[in-house]
Protein backbone atom coordinates (compact mmCIF):
# COMPACT_ATOMS: atom_id res chain seq x y z
CA UNK A 1 0.00 0.00 0.00
CA UNK A 2 1.30 3.47 -0.89
CA UNK A 3 2.60 5.13 2.28
CA UNK A 4 1.57 8.62 1.18
CA UNK A 5 -2.00 7.52 0.50
CA UNK A 6 -2.07 5.76 3.84
CA UNK A 7 -0.78 8.91 5.60
CA UNK A 8 -3.45 11.04 3.91
CA UNK A 9 -6.10 8.50 4.83
CA UNK A 10 -5.00 8.43 8.46
CA UNK A 11 -4.95 12.24 8.52
CA UNK A 12 -8.54 12.31 7.26
CA UNK A 13 -9.63 9.79 9.89
CA UNK A 14 -7.91 11.79 12.63
CA UNK A 15 -9.59 15.00 11.52
CA UNK A 16 -12.98 13.29 11.22
CA UNK A 17 -12.63 12.27 14.85
CA UNK A 18 -12.60 15.96 15.74
CA UNK A 19 -14.63 17.92 13.18
CA UNK A 20 -17.46 17.26 10.69
CA UNK A 21 -16.43 16.00 7.26
CA UNK A 22 -17.93 19.04 5.49
CA UNK A 23 -15.60 21.38 7.38
CA UNK A 24 -12.41 19.49 6.52
CA UNK A 25 -10.33 21.07 3.78
CA UNK A 26 -7.55 19.64 1.68
CA UNK A 27 -5.24 22.04 3.50
CA UNK A 28 -6.32 20.49 6.83
CA UNK A 29 -5.58 16.99 5.52
CA UNK A 30 -2.21 17.89 4.03
CA UNK A 31 -1.13 19.74 7.19
CA UNK A 32 -2.15 16.77 9.35
CA UNK A 33 -0.31 14.35 7.04
CA UNK A 34 2.72 16.59 6.63
CA UNK A 35 2.59 16.66 2.82
CA UNK A 36 1.97 19.33 0.18
CA UNK A 37 -1.28 20.05 -1.67
CA UNK A 38 0.43 18.93 -4.88
CA UNK A 39 1.15 15.58 -3.24
CA UNK A 40 -2.52 15.26 -2.29
CA UNK A 41 -3.65 16.01 -5.85
CA UNK A 42 -1.11 13.58 -7.26
CA UNK A 43 -2.94 10.78 -5.43
CA UNK A 44 -6.56 11.97 -5.12
CA UNK A 45 -8.91 14.23 -7.06
CA UNK A 46 -10.67 15.53 -3.93
CA UNK A 47 -11.53 14.66 -0.33
CA UNK A 48 -14.42 12.44 -1.44
CA UNK A 49 -11.96 10.38 -3.49
CA UNK A 50 -9.76 10.03 -0.38
CA UNK A 51 -12.77 8.96 1.68
CA UNK A 52 -13.70 6.28 -0.86
CA UNK A 53 -10.11 5.07 -1.04
CA UNK A 54 -9.99 4.83 2.75
CA UNK A 55 -13.04 2.58 2.93
CA UNK A 56 -11.90 0.45 0.00
CA UNK A 57 -8.37 -0.05 1.23
CA UNK A 58 -9.00 -0.48 4.93
CA UNK A 59 -11.67 -3.13 4.70
CA UNK A 60 -13.03 -4.04 1.24
CA UNK A 61 -9.77 -5.27 -0.28
CA UNK A 62 -9.35 -7.95 2.36
CA UNK A 63 -12.85 -9.38 2.16
CA UNK A 64 -12.58 -11.54 -0.96
CA UNK A 65 -11.45 -14.45 1.19
CA UNK A 66 -14.70 -14.29 3.18
CA UNK A 67 -17.11 -14.89 0.33
CA UNK A 68 -17.99 -18.50 0.97
CA UNK A 69 -20.30 -20.48 3.22
CA UNK A 70 -17.67 -21.26 5.82
CA UNK A 71 -16.17 -17.78 6.21
CA UNK A 72 -18.80 -15.14 5.35
CA UNK A 73 -19.65 -14.60 9.03
CA UNK A 74 -15.97 -13.86 9.67
CA UNK A 75 -16.13 -11.28 6.88
CA UNK A 76 -19.20 -9.63 8.38
CA UNK A 77 -17.51 -9.69 11.79
CA UNK A 78 -14.49 -7.98 10.20
CA UNK A 79 -16.76 -5.22 8.88
CA UNK A 80 -18.44 -4.83 12.28
CA UNK A 81 -15.05 -4.73 14.02
CA UNK A 82 -13.88 -2.01 11.62
CA UNK A 83 -17.10 -0.06 12.20
CA UNK A 84 -16.71 -0.38 15.96
CA UNK A 85 -13.00 0.54 15.98
CA UNK A 86 -13.61 3.49 13.65
CA UNK A 87 -17.00 4.53 15.02
CA UNK A 88 -16.34 8.29 14.97
CA UNK A 89 -15.07 8.08 11.40
CA UNK A 90 -18.05 6.00 10.26
CA UNK A 91 -20.59 8.15 12.12
CA UNK A 92 -19.04 11.33 10.75
CA UNK A 93 -19.35 9.87 7.25
CA UNK A 94 -22.93 8.78 7.97
CA UNK A 95 -23.93 12.25 9.21
CA UNK A 96 -22.27 14.04 6.28
CA UNK A 97 -23.33 14.62 2.72
CA UNK A 98 -21.29 11.49 2.01
CA UNK A 99 -23.69 9.20 3.84
CA UNK A 100 -24.23 7.37 0.59
CA UNK A 101 -20.52 6.45 0.47
CA UNK A 102 -20.82 4.56 3.76
CA UNK A 103 -24.01 2.85 2.55
CA UNK A 104 -22.44 1.96 -0.81
CA UNK A 105 -19.33 0.65 0.94
CA UNK A 106 -21.43 -1.61 3.18
CA UNK A 107 -23.82 -2.59 0.37
CA UNK A 108 -21.02 -3.65 -1.98
CA UNK A 109 -19.59 -5.89 0.72
CA UNK A 110 -22.88 -7.57 1.66
CA UNK A 111 -24.10 -7.87 -1.93
CA UNK A 112 -20.87 -9.58 -3.00
CA UNK A 113 -20.97 -11.96 -0.05
CA UNK A 114 -24.60 -12.90 -0.70
CA UNK A 115 -24.04 -13.53 -4.41
CA UNK A 116 -21.00 -15.67 -3.66
CA UNK A 117 -22.83 -17.69 -1.00
CA UNK A 118 -25.82 -18.32 -3.28
CA UNK A 119 -23.56 -19.25 -6.20
CA UNK A 120 -21.87 -21.86 -4.00
CA UNK A 121 -25.12 -23.14 -2.52
CA UNK A 122 -27.47 -23.23 -5.51
CA UNK A 123 -26.74 -23.83 -9.17
CA UNK A 124 -28.66 -22.06 -11.97
CA UNK A 125 -31.23 -24.86 -12.19
CA UNK A 126 -32.26 -24.43 -8.56
CA UNK A 127 -31.96 -20.65 -8.23
CA UNK A 128 -31.92 -18.54 -11.39
CA UNK A 129 -29.27 -15.82 -11.73
CA UNK A 130 -31.85 -13.01 -11.92
CA UNK A 131 -33.50 -14.18 -8.70
CA UNK A 132 -30.09 -14.41 -6.99
CA UNK A 133 -29.42 -10.79 -7.99
CA UNK A 134 -32.80 -9.69 -6.63
CA UNK A 135 -32.26 -11.55 -3.35
CA UNK A 136 -28.74 -10.14 -2.95
CA UNK A 137 -30.00 -6.62 -3.65
CA UNK A 138 -32.92 -6.88 -1.22
CA UNK A 139 -31.00 -8.54 1.62
CA UNK A 140 -27.86 -6.52 0.95
CA UNK A 141 -29.88 -3.35 1.58
CA UNK A 142 -31.52 -4.92 4.63
CA UNK A 143 -28.18 -5.89 6.14
CA UNK A 144 -26.82 -2.39 5.50
CA UNK A 145 -29.82 -0.94 7.35
CA UNK A 146 -29.15 -3.29 10.28
CA UNK A 147 -25.44 -2.39 10.44
CA UNK A 148 -26.19 1.35 10.27
CA UNK A 149 -28.84 0.97 12.97
CA UNK A 150 -26.27 -0.89 15.08
CA UNK A 151 -23.74 1.90 14.47
CA UNK A 152 -26.14 4.72 15.32
CA UNK A 153 -27.48 3.04 18.48
CA UNK A 154 -24.04 3.08 20.07
CA UNK A 155 -23.28 -0.54 19.19
CA UNK A 156 -25.67 -1.74 21.90
CA UNK A 157 -26.37 -5.18 20.42
CA UNK A 158 -23.46 -7.63 20.72
CA UNK A 159 -21.84 -8.24 17.32
CA UNK A 160 -22.34 -12.00 17.55
CA UNK A 161 -26.07 -11.53 18.17
CA UNK A 162 -26.37 -9.23 15.15
CA UNK A 163 -24.53 -11.72 12.93
CA UNK A 164 -26.64 -14.63 14.20
CA UNK A 165 -29.85 -12.68 13.51
CA UNK A 166 -28.71 -11.67 10.03
CA UNK A 167 -27.73 -15.26 9.24
CA UNK A 168 -31.02 -16.72 10.51
CA UNK A 169 -33.22 -14.31 8.59
CA UNK A 170 -31.21 -14.37 5.39
CA UNK A 171 -30.53 -18.10 5.22
CA UNK A 172 -34.05 -19.04 6.23
CA UNK A 173 -35.65 -16.75 3.69
CA UNK A 174 -33.41 -17.83 0.82
CA UNK A 175 -34.19 -21.48 1.57
CA UNK A 176 -37.91 -20.64 1.64
CA UNK A 177 -37.65 -18.85 -1.72
CA UNK A 178 -35.93 -21.89 -3.24
CA UNK A 179 -38.63 -24.23 -1.89
CA UNK A 180 -41.50 -22.03 -3.12
CA UNK A 181 -40.32 -21.46 -6.69
CA UNK A 182 -42.68 -22.53 -9.44
mmCIF file of C-alpha atoms in Angstrom:
data_model
loop_
_atom_site.group_PDB
_atom_site.id
_atom_site.type_symbol
_atom_site.label_atom_id
_atom_site.label_comp_id
_atom_site.label_asym_id
_atom_site.label_seq_id
_atom_site.Cartn_x
_atom_site.Cartn_y
_atom_site.Cartn_z
ATOM 1 C CA UNK A 1 0.000 0.000 0.000
ATOM 2 C CA UNK A 2 1.302 3.466 -0.894
ATOM 3 C CA UNK A 3 2.601 5.127 2.281
ATOM 4 C CA UNK A 4 1.567 8.619 1.176
ATOM 5 C CA UNK A 5 -2.002 7.517 0.500
ATOM 6 C CA UNK A 6 -2.065 5.761 3.843
ATOM 7 C CA UNK A 7 -0.783 8.907 5.603
ATOM 8 C CA UNK A 8 -3.447 11.044 3.912
ATOM 9 C CA UNK A 9 -6.100 8.495 4.829
ATOM 10 C CA UNK A 10 -4.998 8.433 8.457
ATOM 11 C CA UNK A 11 -4.952 12.238 8.523
ATOM 12 C CA UNK A 12 -8.542 12.314 7.256
ATOM 13 C CA UNK A 13 -9.627 9.791 9.889
ATOM 14 C CA UNK A 14 -7.911 11.786 12.634
ATOM 15 C CA UNK A 15 -9.594 14.998 11.517
ATOM 16 C CA UNK A 16 -12.983 13.286 11.220
ATOM 17 C CA UNK A 17 -12.629 12.267 14.849
ATOM 18 C CA UNK A 18 -12.599 15.961 15.736
ATOM 19 C CA UNK A 19 -14.635 17.917 13.176
ATOM 20 C CA UNK A 20 -17.457 17.260 10.686
ATOM 21 C CA UNK A 21 -16.430 16.001 7.260
ATOM 22 C CA UNK A 22 -17.932 19.040 5.490
ATOM 23 C CA UNK A 23 -15.603 21.379 7.381
ATOM 24 C CA UNK A 24 -12.413 19.488 6.524
ATOM 25 C CA UNK A 25 -10.331 21.071 3.777
ATOM 26 C CA UNK A 26 -7.553 19.637 1.679
ATOM 27 C CA UNK A 27 -5.242 22.040 3.499
ATOM 28 C CA UNK A 28 -6.322 20.485 6.827
ATOM 29 C CA UNK A 29 -5.582 16.987 5.524
ATOM 30 C CA UNK A 30 -2.207 17.888 4.031
ATOM 31 C CA UNK A 31 -1.133 19.737 7.187
ATOM 32 C CA UNK A 32 -2.148 16.771 9.351
ATOM 33 C CA UNK A 33 -0.315 14.351 7.038
ATOM 34 C CA UNK A 34 2.722 16.587 6.626
ATOM 35 C CA UNK A 35 2.589 16.658 2.818
ATOM 36 C CA UNK A 36 1.968 19.330 0.176
ATOM 37 C CA UNK A 37 -1.278 20.054 -1.668
ATOM 38 C CA UNK A 38 0.425 18.926 -4.876
ATOM 39 C CA UNK A 39 1.146 15.580 -3.243
ATOM 40 C CA UNK A 40 -2.518 15.258 -2.286
ATOM 41 C CA UNK A 41 -3.648 16.005 -5.851
ATOM 42 C CA UNK A 42 -1.108 13.583 -7.264
ATOM 43 C CA UNK A 43 -2.943 10.779 -5.431
ATOM 44 C CA UNK A 44 -6.562 11.972 -5.117
ATOM 45 C CA UNK A 45 -8.908 14.235 -7.058
ATOM 46 C CA UNK A 46 -10.672 15.526 -3.934
ATOM 47 C CA UNK A 47 -11.531 14.662 -0.330
ATOM 48 C CA UNK A 48 -14.416 12.435 -1.441
ATOM 49 C CA UNK A 49 -11.960 10.382 -3.488
ATOM 50 C CA UNK A 50 -9.755 10.028 -0.384
ATOM 51 C CA UNK A 51 -12.772 8.959 1.682
ATOM 52 C CA UNK A 52 -13.695 6.278 -0.860
ATOM 53 C CA UNK A 53 -10.109 5.070 -1.037
ATOM 54 C CA UNK A 54 -9.986 4.834 2.754
ATOM 55 C CA UNK A 55 -13.042 2.576 2.926
ATOM 56 C CA UNK A 56 -11.899 0.448 0.000
ATOM 57 C CA UNK A 57 -8.368 -0.054 1.230
ATOM 58 C CA UNK A 58 -8.996 -0.476 4.928
ATOM 59 C CA UNK A 59 -11.673 -3.131 4.699
ATOM 60 C CA UNK A 60 -13.032 -4.037 1.240
ATOM 61 C CA UNK A 61 -9.771 -5.268 -0.283
ATOM 62 C CA UNK A 62 -9.349 -7.953 2.363
ATOM 63 C CA UNK A 63 -12.851 -9.383 2.164
ATOM 64 C CA UNK A 64 -12.578 -11.539 -0.964
ATOM 65 C CA UNK A 65 -11.450 -14.447 1.188
ATOM 66 C CA UNK A 66 -14.698 -14.291 3.185
ATOM 67 C CA UNK A 67 -17.109 -14.888 0.327
ATOM 68 C CA UNK A 68 -17.986 -18.505 0.974
ATOM 69 C CA UNK A 69 -20.299 -20.476 3.219
ATOM 70 C CA UNK A 70 -17.670 -21.258 5.818
ATOM 71 C CA UNK A 71 -16.167 -17.780 6.214
ATOM 72 C CA UNK A 72 -18.803 -15.138 5.350
ATOM 73 C CA UNK A 73 -19.648 -14.597 9.032
ATOM 74 C CA UNK A 74 -15.971 -13.855 9.674
ATOM 75 C CA UNK A 75 -16.132 -11.279 6.883
ATOM 76 C CA UNK A 76 -19.198 -9.634 8.384
ATOM 77 C CA UNK A 77 -17.507 -9.688 11.789
ATOM 78 C CA UNK A 78 -14.487 -7.981 10.204
ATOM 79 C CA UNK A 79 -16.758 -5.219 8.876
ATOM 80 C CA UNK A 80 -18.439 -4.827 12.280
ATOM 81 C CA UNK A 81 -15.046 -4.726 14.017
ATOM 82 C CA UNK A 82 -13.883 -2.013 11.618
ATOM 83 C CA UNK A 83 -17.096 -0.063 12.202
ATOM 84 C CA UNK A 84 -16.706 -0.380 15.962
ATOM 85 C CA UNK A 85 -13.005 0.539 15.981
ATOM 86 C CA UNK A 86 -13.611 3.486 13.651
ATOM 87 C CA UNK A 87 -17.001 4.526 15.023
ATOM 88 C CA UNK A 88 -16.341 8.290 14.965
ATOM 89 C CA UNK A 89 -15.068 8.085 11.399
ATOM 90 C CA UNK A 90 -18.054 5.996 10.256
ATOM 91 C CA UNK A 91 -20.589 8.151 12.120
ATOM 92 C CA UNK A 92 -19.044 11.331 10.753
ATOM 93 C CA UNK A 93 -19.347 9.872 7.251
ATOM 94 C CA UNK A 94 -22.926 8.780 7.974
ATOM 95 C CA UNK A 95 -23.926 12.248 9.212
ATOM 96 C CA UNK A 96 -22.274 14.039 6.283
ATOM 97 C CA UNK A 97 -23.331 14.624 2.720
ATOM 98 C CA UNK A 98 -21.289 11.492 2.006
ATOM 99 C CA UNK A 99 -23.693 9.205 3.843
ATOM 100 C CA UNK A 100 -24.225 7.369 0.590
ATOM 101 C CA UNK A 101 -20.522 6.445 0.474
ATOM 102 C CA UNK A 102 -20.825 4.563 3.760
ATOM 103 C CA UNK A 103 -24.008 2.854 2.555
ATOM 104 C CA UNK A 104 -22.439 1.962 -0.813
ATOM 105 C CA UNK A 105 -19.331 0.653 0.939
ATOM 106 C CA UNK A 106 -21.431 -1.612 3.185
ATOM 107 C CA UNK A 107 -23.820 -2.594 0.372
ATOM 108 C CA UNK A 108 -21.024 -3.648 -1.981
ATOM 109 C CA UNK A 109 -19.589 -5.888 0.721
ATOM 110 C CA UNK A 110 -22.879 -7.566 1.657
ATOM 111 C CA UNK A 111 -24.103 -7.871 -1.934
ATOM 112 C CA UNK A 112 -20.870 -9.578 -2.997
ATOM 113 C CA UNK A 113 -20.969 -11.960 -0.052
ATOM 114 C CA UNK A 114 -24.603 -12.897 -0.699
ATOM 115 C CA UNK A 115 -24.041 -13.535 -4.413
ATOM 116 C CA UNK A 116 -20.997 -15.674 -3.663
ATOM 117 C CA UNK A 117 -22.826 -17.692 -1.004
ATOM 118 C CA UNK A 118 -25.823 -18.321 -3.278
ATOM 119 C CA UNK A 119 -23.558 -19.250 -6.203
ATOM 120 C CA UNK A 120 -21.871 -21.858 -4.000
ATOM 121 C CA UNK A 121 -25.122 -23.138 -2.523
ATOM 122 C CA UNK A 122 -27.473 -23.229 -5.512
ATOM 123 C CA UNK A 123 -26.744 -23.833 -9.169
ATOM 124 C CA UNK A 124 -28.657 -22.063 -11.971
ATOM 125 C CA UNK A 125 -31.233 -24.858 -12.194
ATOM 126 C CA UNK A 126 -32.264 -24.425 -8.561
ATOM 127 C CA UNK A 127 -31.962 -20.655 -8.226
ATOM 128 C CA UNK A 128 -31.917 -18.537 -11.385
ATOM 129 C CA UNK A 129 -29.269 -15.817 -11.726
ATOM 130 C CA UNK A 130 -31.854 -13.012 -11.922
ATOM 131 C CA UNK A 131 -33.504 -14.183 -8.697
ATOM 132 C CA UNK A 132 -30.086 -14.406 -6.992
ATOM 133 C CA UNK A 133 -29.416 -10.793 -7.991
ATOM 134 C CA UNK A 134 -32.797 -9.690 -6.627
ATOM 135 C CA UNK A 135 -32.262 -11.550 -3.346
ATOM 136 C CA UNK A 136 -28.737 -10.137 -2.950
ATOM 137 C CA UNK A 137 -30.000 -6.621 -3.646
ATOM 138 C CA UNK A 138 -32.916 -6.885 -1.215
ATOM 139 C CA UNK A 139 -31.000 -8.535 1.619
ATOM 140 C CA UNK A 140 -27.861 -6.516 0.947
ATOM 141 C CA UNK A 141 -29.876 -3.346 1.576
ATOM 142 C CA UNK A 142 -31.515 -4.915 4.630
ATOM 143 C CA UNK A 143 -28.184 -5.892 6.143
ATOM 144 C CA UNK A 144 -26.823 -2.385 5.501
ATOM 145 C CA UNK A 145 -29.823 -0.942 7.351
ATOM 146 C CA UNK A 146 -29.148 -3.292 10.276
ATOM 147 C CA UNK A 147 -25.439 -2.386 10.438
ATOM 148 C CA UNK A 148 -26.194 1.346 10.267
ATOM 149 C CA UNK A 149 -28.839 0.972 12.972
ATOM 150 C CA UNK A 150 -26.273 -0.891 15.081
ATOM 151 C CA UNK A 151 -23.736 1.896 14.472
ATOM 152 C CA UNK A 152 -26.142 4.718 15.320
ATOM 153 C CA UNK A 153 -27.482 3.045 18.484
ATOM 154 C CA UNK A 154 -24.041 3.084 20.073
ATOM 155 C CA UNK A 155 -23.283 -0.544 19.190
ATOM 156 C CA UNK A 156 -25.667 -1.745 21.905
ATOM 157 C CA UNK A 157 -26.372 -5.182 20.422
ATOM 158 C CA UNK A 158 -23.463 -7.628 20.724
ATOM 159 C CA UNK A 159 -21.840 -8.239 17.322
ATOM 160 C CA UNK A 160 -22.342 -12.000 17.552
ATOM 161 C CA UNK A 161 -26.072 -11.527 18.169
ATOM 162 C CA UNK A 162 -26.367 -9.228 15.155
ATOM 163 C CA UNK A 163 -24.532 -11.716 12.930
ATOM 164 C CA UNK A 164 -26.640 -14.633 14.196
ATOM 165 C CA UNK A 165 -29.847 -12.684 13.514
ATOM 166 C CA UNK A 166 -28.712 -11.671 10.026
ATOM 167 C CA UNK A 167 -27.732 -15.262 9.240
ATOM 168 C CA UNK A 168 -31.016 -16.723 10.507
ATOM 169 C CA UNK A 169 -33.225 -14.311 8.592
ATOM 170 C CA UNK A 170 -31.211 -14.365 5.387
ATOM 171 C CA UNK A 171 -30.527 -18.100 5.217
ATOM 172 C CA UNK A 172 -34.052 -19.042 6.235
ATOM 173 C CA UNK A 173 -35.653 -16.755 3.690
ATOM 174 C CA UNK A 174 -33.408 -17.829 0.820
ATOM 175 C CA UNK A 175 -34.193 -21.477 1.571
ATOM 176 C CA UNK A 176 -37.911 -20.636 1.639
ATOM 177 C CA UNK A 177 -37.653 -18.853 -1.719
ATOM 178 C CA UNK A 178 -35.926 -21.891 -3.239
ATOM 179 C CA UNK A 179 -38.634 -24.229 -1.893
ATOM 180 C CA UNK A 180 -41.504 -22.034 -3.124
ATOM 181 C CA UNK A 181 -40.321 -21.463 -6.688
ATOM 182 C CA UNK A 182 -42.685 -22.528 -9.444
#
